[in-house]
Tab-separated table of C-alpha atoms in Angstrom:
chain	number	residue	atom	x	y	z
Q	15	MET	CA	-39.910	-2.425	-139.903
Q	16	ALA	CA	-40.476	-3.387	-143.531
Q	17	LYS	CA	-41.211	-6.991	-144.418
Q	18	GLY	CA	-37.966	-8.850	-145.036
Q	19	ALA	CA	-35.850	-6.117	-143.422
Q	20	LEU	CA	-32.828	-7.234	-141.470
Q	21	PHE	CA	-32.430	-5.863	-137.962
Q	22	ILE	CA	-29.041	-6.228	-136.329
Q	23	SER	CA	-28.398	-5.031	-132.820
Q	24	ALA	CA	-25.174	-4.800	-130.861
Q	25	LEU	CA	-24.340	-3.363	-127.471
Q	26	TYR	CA	-20.941	-1.826	-126.765
Q	27	THR	CA	-19.748	-1.237	-123.191
Q	28	TYR	CA	-16.756	0.973	-122.377
Q	29	ASP	CA	-14.505	1.215	-119.319
Q	30	PRO	CA	-13.920	4.519	-117.450
Q	31	ALA	CA	-10.917	5.249	-119.734
Q	32	GLY	CA	-13.185	5.079	-122.808
Q	33	ARG	CA	-11.801	1.776	-124.101
Q	34	LEU	CA	-14.083	-0.917	-125.486
Q	35	LYS	CA	-14.734	-3.364	-122.638
Q	36	GLN	CA	-17.432	-5.657	-124.047
Q	37	GLN	CA	-19.340	-6.190	-127.263
Q	38	SER	CA	-22.621	-8.128	-127.206
Q	39	ASP	CA	-24.705	-9.077	-130.226
Q	40	ALA	CA	-28.456	-9.659	-130.536
Q	41	LEU	CA	-27.989	-13.363	-129.749
Q	42	GLY	CA	-26.237	-12.594	-126.462
Q	43	ARG	CA	-22.744	-13.559	-127.628
Q	44	LYS	CA	-20.079	-11.537	-125.849
Q	45	MET	CA	-16.533	-10.461	-126.703
Q	46	ASN	CA	-14.520	-9.063	-123.783
Q	47	TYR	CA	-11.509	-6.746	-124.146
Q	48	ALA	CA	-8.680	-6.241	-121.617
Q	49	TYR	CA	-5.836	-3.726	-121.798
Q	50	THR	CA	-2.310	-3.296	-120.450
Q	51	MET	CA	-1.357	-0.495	-118.070
Q	52	ASP	CA	-0.136	1.353	-121.204
Q	53	ASP	CA	-3.619	1.202	-122.816
Q	54	LEU	CA	-2.581	-1.449	-125.365
Q	55	LEU	CA	-4.941	-4.313	-126.190
Q	56	ASP	CA	-3.842	-7.226	-123.979
Q	57	ARG	CA	-6.420	-9.880	-124.772
Q	58	VAL	CA	-9.805	-10.601	-126.277
Q	59	THR	CA	-12.024	-13.339	-124.894
Q	60	LYS	CA	-15.481	-14.588	-125.756
Q	61	GLY	CA	-18.225	-15.710	-123.425
Q	62	GLU	CA	-19.214	-14.538	-119.976
Q	63	PRO	CA	-16.286	-13.042	-118.044
Q	64	GLY	CA	-14.836	-15.616	-115.667
Q	65	PRO	CA	-13.655	-19.224	-115.754
Q	66	GLY	CA	-15.825	-20.188	-118.743
Q	67	GLU	CA	-14.566	-17.505	-121.104
Q	68	MET	CA	-12.443	-18.542	-124.066
Q	69	GLU	CA	-9.306	-16.687	-125.157
Q	70	VAL	CA	-9.498	-15.383	-128.727
Q	71	VAL	CA	-6.349	-13.216	-128.860
Q	72	LYS	CA	-3.508	-12.562	-126.388
Q	73	ARG	CA	-0.765	-10.034	-127.189
Q	74	GLU	CA	2.663	-9.166	-125.817
Q	75	TYR	CA	4.492	-5.899	-126.538
Q	76	ASP	CA	8.033	-4.542	-126.429
Q	77	GLY	CA	9.025	-1.345	-124.618
Q	78	ALA	CA	8.097	0.738	-127.678
Q	79	GLY	CA	4.530	-0.613	-127.696
Q	80	ARG	CA	4.981	-2.847	-130.753
Q	81	VAL	CA	3.288	-6.258	-130.809
Q	82	THR	CA	6.009	-8.909	-130.429
Q	83	LEU	CA	3.841	-11.973	-129.851
Q	84	GLU	CA	0.215	-12.724	-130.625
Q	85	ARG	CA	-1.518	-15.933	-129.582
Q	86	VAL	CA	-4.659	-16.632	-131.599
Q	87	GLY	CA	-7.298	-19.032	-130.321
Q	88	GLY	CA	-5.010	-20.178	-127.511
Q	89	ARG	CA	-2.999	-22.264	-129.991
Q	90	GLN	CA	-1.421	-20.505	-132.942
Q	91	THR	CA	1.388	-18.111	-132.020
Q	92	VAL	CA	2.654	-15.349	-134.285
Q	93	THR	CA	5.990	-13.710	-133.411
Q	94	TYR	CA	6.800	-10.325	-134.962
Q	95	TYR	CA	10.302	-8.987	-135.681
Q	96	TYR	CA	11.289	-5.339	-136.179
Q	97	ASP	CA	14.350	-3.626	-137.631
Q	98	GLY	CA	16.345	-0.852	-135.939
Q	99	ASP	CA	13.889	1.744	-137.248
Q	100	GLY	CA	10.963	-0.072	-135.640
Q	101	LYS	CA	9.510	-1.300	-138.927
Q	102	LEU	CA	7.988	-4.771	-139.047
Q	103	VAL	CA	10.329	-6.954	-141.117
Q	104	ASP	CA	9.441	-10.588	-140.370
Q	105	SER	CA	6.863	-12.762	-138.699
Q	106	THR	CA	6.891	-16.408	-137.696
Q	107	VAL	CA	3.817	-18.573	-137.226
Q	108	ASP	CA	4.109	-21.518	-134.853
Q	109	PRO	CA	3.295	-24.450	-134.591
Q	110	GLY	CA	4.201	-26.120	-137.839
Q	111	GLY	CA	7.815	-25.108	-138.371
Q	112	VAL	CA	6.947	-22.144	-140.536
Q	113	THR	CA	10.026	-20.055	-141.335
Q	114	PRO	CA	10.150	-16.258	-141.205
Q	115	THR	CA	9.238	-14.583	-144.485
Q	116	PRO	CA	10.530	-11.082	-145.335
Q	117	LEU	CA	7.693	-8.617	-145.794
Q	118	PRO	CA	7.301	-6.747	-149.088
Q	119	ARG	CA	7.737	-2.988	-148.612
Q	120	SER	CA	6.349	0.163	-150.157
Q	121	ALA	CA	8.687	2.911	-151.422
Q	122	THR	CA	8.490	4.483	-147.955
Q	123	GLY	CA	9.449	1.232	-146.226
Q	124	LEU	CA	6.042	0.305	-144.838
Q	125	ALA	CA	4.976	-3.341	-144.822
Q	126	LEU	CA	2.477	-4.032	-147.613
Q	127	ASP	CA	1.406	-7.627	-147.091
Q	128	TRP	CA	2.825	-10.963	-146.141
Q	129	THR	CA	2.290	-14.594	-146.944
Q	130	VAL	CA	2.944	-17.424	-144.518
Q	131	ARG	CA	4.852	-20.223	-146.197
Q	132	GLY	CA	5.392	-23.550	-144.552
């Protein structure tokens, strides 16, 4: 390796279904991934699997497989709202009393971006 070169190493482990199960970096930090029975991402944790692991993301889905609730860091909760066509129209961040904000749309009706106001 050349002097001053940066070497980054990561290890990716997959479950029998081919889904990412664990990501480990060169310092031994681990991110663990769990899935629903429908192959949707259920939660992401960091640390060794077991009682000491820390939840990073937890998701809930509706019957169509759309994310309806996402808990980030075990504290902040984001709730997602969809219209009759299944397009994301609003989101609410809690805690803090933040009100839903309509999402700007492209000409085809896809969500472009959103800003949380509170």
